[in-house]
XYZ file of C-alpha atoms in Angstrom:
178
model
C 0.000 0.000 0.000
C 1.380 3.383 -0.980
C 1.646 6.147 1.572
C -0.381 9.309 1.096
C 2.757 11.247 0.132
C 3.633 8.689 -2.538
C 0.080 8.688 -3.937
C 0.004 12.502 -4.050
C 3.436 12.611 -5.678
C 2.421 10.113 -8.368
C -0.832 11.948 -9.090
C 1.041 15.263 -9.349
C 3.308 13.595 -11.896
C 0.248 12.632 -13.961
C -0.033 8.952 -13.026
C -3.519 8.173 -14.359
C -3.586 4.641 -12.912
C -2.848 5.982 -9.414
C -5.544 8.606 -9.821
C -8.078 6.021 -11.004
C -7.156 3.795 -8.072
C -7.759 6.670 -5.651
C -11.060 7.433 -7.362
C -12.266 3.809 -7.205
C -11.243 3.351 -3.580
C -12.765 6.629 -2.345
C -15.773 7.264 -4.562
C -18.508 5.265 -2.807
C -17.687 6.475 0.705
C -17.379 10.098 -0.474
C -20.757 9.911 -2.239
C -22.351 8.439 0.895
C -20.834 11.252 2.954
C -22.023 13.928 0.512
C -25.504 12.428 0.502
C -25.785 13.014 4.268
C -25.683 16.742 3.478
C -27.501 17.124 0.175
C -30.021 14.268 0.611
C -29.928 13.435 -3.106
C -27.821 10.658 -4.612
C -27.374 12.265 -8.048
C -26.289 15.567 -6.527
C -23.908 13.771 -4.168
C -22.352 11.941 -7.113
C -22.015 15.182 -9.063
C -20.271 16.879 -6.147
C -17.769 14.033 -5.767
C -17.160 13.790 -9.508
C -16.547 17.536 -9.711
C -14.075 17.225 -6.850
C -12.095 14.548 -8.691
C -12.133 16.553 -11.929
C -10.771 19.539 -10.032
C -8.222 17.368 -8.242
C -6.918 16.048 -11.557
C -6.972 19.418 -13.346
C -5.190 21.173 -10.484
C -3.029 18.241 -9.387
C 0.231 20.190 -9.682
C -1.038 23.028 -7.480
C -3.015 21.210 -4.806
C -1.423 21.270 -1.371
C -2.507 18.445 0.910
C -1.137 19.027 4.383
C -2.819 16.210 6.306
C -3.986 12.803 5.173
C -5.275 12.315 1.651
C -8.477 10.791 2.993
C -8.971 13.757 5.330
C -8.414 16.156 2.447
C -11.004 14.401 0.254
C -13.661 14.299 2.978
C -13.037 17.940 3.912
C -13.264 18.952 0.251
C -16.575 17.076 -0.139
C -17.840 18.667 3.079
C -16.995 22.170 1.800
C -18.495 21.516 -1.618
C -21.722 20.275 -0.020
C -21.940 23.397 2.129
C -21.438 25.563 -0.965
C -24.111 23.618 -2.804
C -26.550 24.062 0.092
C -25.795 27.784 0.248
C -26.382 28.045 -3.498
C -29.739 26.256 -3.162
C -30.759 28.670 -0.386
C -30.057 31.646 -2.648
C -32.099 30.133 -5.476
C -35.012 29.308 -3.158
C -34.887 32.767 -1.557
C -34.984 34.378 -4.957
C -37.930 32.218 -5.989
C -39.864 33.164 -2.853
C -39.093 36.872 -3.172
C -39.872 37.018 -6.858
C -43.095 35.087 -6.499
C -44.137 37.302 -3.581
C -43.420 40.479 -5.544
C -45.174 39.252 -8.639
C -48.359 37.941 -6.997
C -49.580 41.451 -6.310
C -48.906 42.717 -9.810
C -50.123 39.828 -11.936
C -53.612 40.591 -13.147
C -54.805 37.460 -14.866
C -54.330 33.698 -14.995
C -52.493 33.753 -18.331
C -49.821 36.083 -16.986
C -49.490 33.929 -13.860
C -48.944 30.784 -15.968
C -46.343 32.524 -18.137
C -44.595 33.881 -15.096
C -44.507 30.438 -13.415
C -43.099 28.859 -16.579
C -40.378 31.505 -16.749
C -39.516 30.989 -13.071
C -39.259 27.234 -13.630
C -37.016 27.783 -16.642
C -34.714 30.053 -14.610
C -34.416 27.451 -11.853
C -33.703 24.650 -14.371
C -31.009 26.722 -16.062
C -29.410 27.606 -12.714
C -29.336 23.949 -11.704
C -27.540 23.028 -14.952
C -24.800 25.603 -14.434
C -21.564 24.624 -12.705
C -21.726 25.398 -8.991
C -19.444 28.456 -8.976
C -20.925 29.812 -12.203
C -24.476 29.648 -10.828
C -23.394 31.151 -7.529
C -21.725 34.076 -9.288
C -24.803 34.639 -11.444
C -27.084 34.646 -8.384
C -24.783 36.976 -6.454
C -24.748 39.431 -9.361
C -28.316 39.268 -10.618
C -30.303 38.405 -7.504
C -28.216 39.992 -4.760
C -27.007 42.962 -6.821
C -23.315 42.402 -6.098
C -20.678 43.896 -8.407
C -18.019 41.739 -10.059
C -15.268 43.153 -7.814
C -17.246 42.338 -4.676
C -18.001 38.816 -5.898
C -14.346 38.206 -6.758
C -13.293 39.380 -3.321
C -15.912 37.318 -1.485
C -15.076 34.124 -3.409
C -11.314 34.780 -3.433
C -11.098 34.564 -7.227
C -10.085 37.030 -9.924
C -12.474 39.513 -11.518
C -11.647 37.851 -14.861
C -12.931 34.538 -13.493
C -16.145 36.250 -12.387
C -16.511 37.807 -15.848
C -15.880 34.475 -17.564
C -18.396 32.630 -15.371
C -21.018 35.351 -15.895
C -20.432 35.057 -19.636
C -20.987 31.295 -19.438
C -24.154 31.756 -17.377
C -25.613 34.403 -19.692
C -24.800 32.288 -22.746
C -26.598 29.322 -21.161
C -29.624 31.506 -20.326
C -29.785 32.913 -23.865
C -29.512 29.438 -25.367
C -32.156 27.911 -23.108
C -34.630 30.763 -23.392
C -34.246 30.869 -27.180
C -35.281 27.183 -27.282
C -38.538 27.925 -25.483
């Protein structure tokens, strides 16, 4: 059995077999752990899969100070908390928007159209990558500026701009199809 340091070293060097071995040995328990937070198997799988994609893509820059297992579980824990926070923002926006619109909608046809649009917005947000959707919500629903978002998420303004571009492109594409 390889030590954590040896496994990390081999993955950093691009050892696909070592990475696949880590994935196979950790995947089920990480999904089970994620599911205790998000209460949905598909979402738990998506969170764990995204973690492994990030781990592979950033393998040369990732700094694991404790055990590899501890790192993976902590990363899943943090990703689940971010996902839950993102869901809260979406649900809050839905409630606020529906509350605002109920008073101003004058007939059943407008109400149906409005509900369909709300459902489309939620579906599009759920399809977006986690960070991309979060950035979109922070900008459009919370009124935050790109600089403030970048600072809060500890990312560059360019990353915020790129993710907003992705989100807006996805919204345009989806709404054009309707």
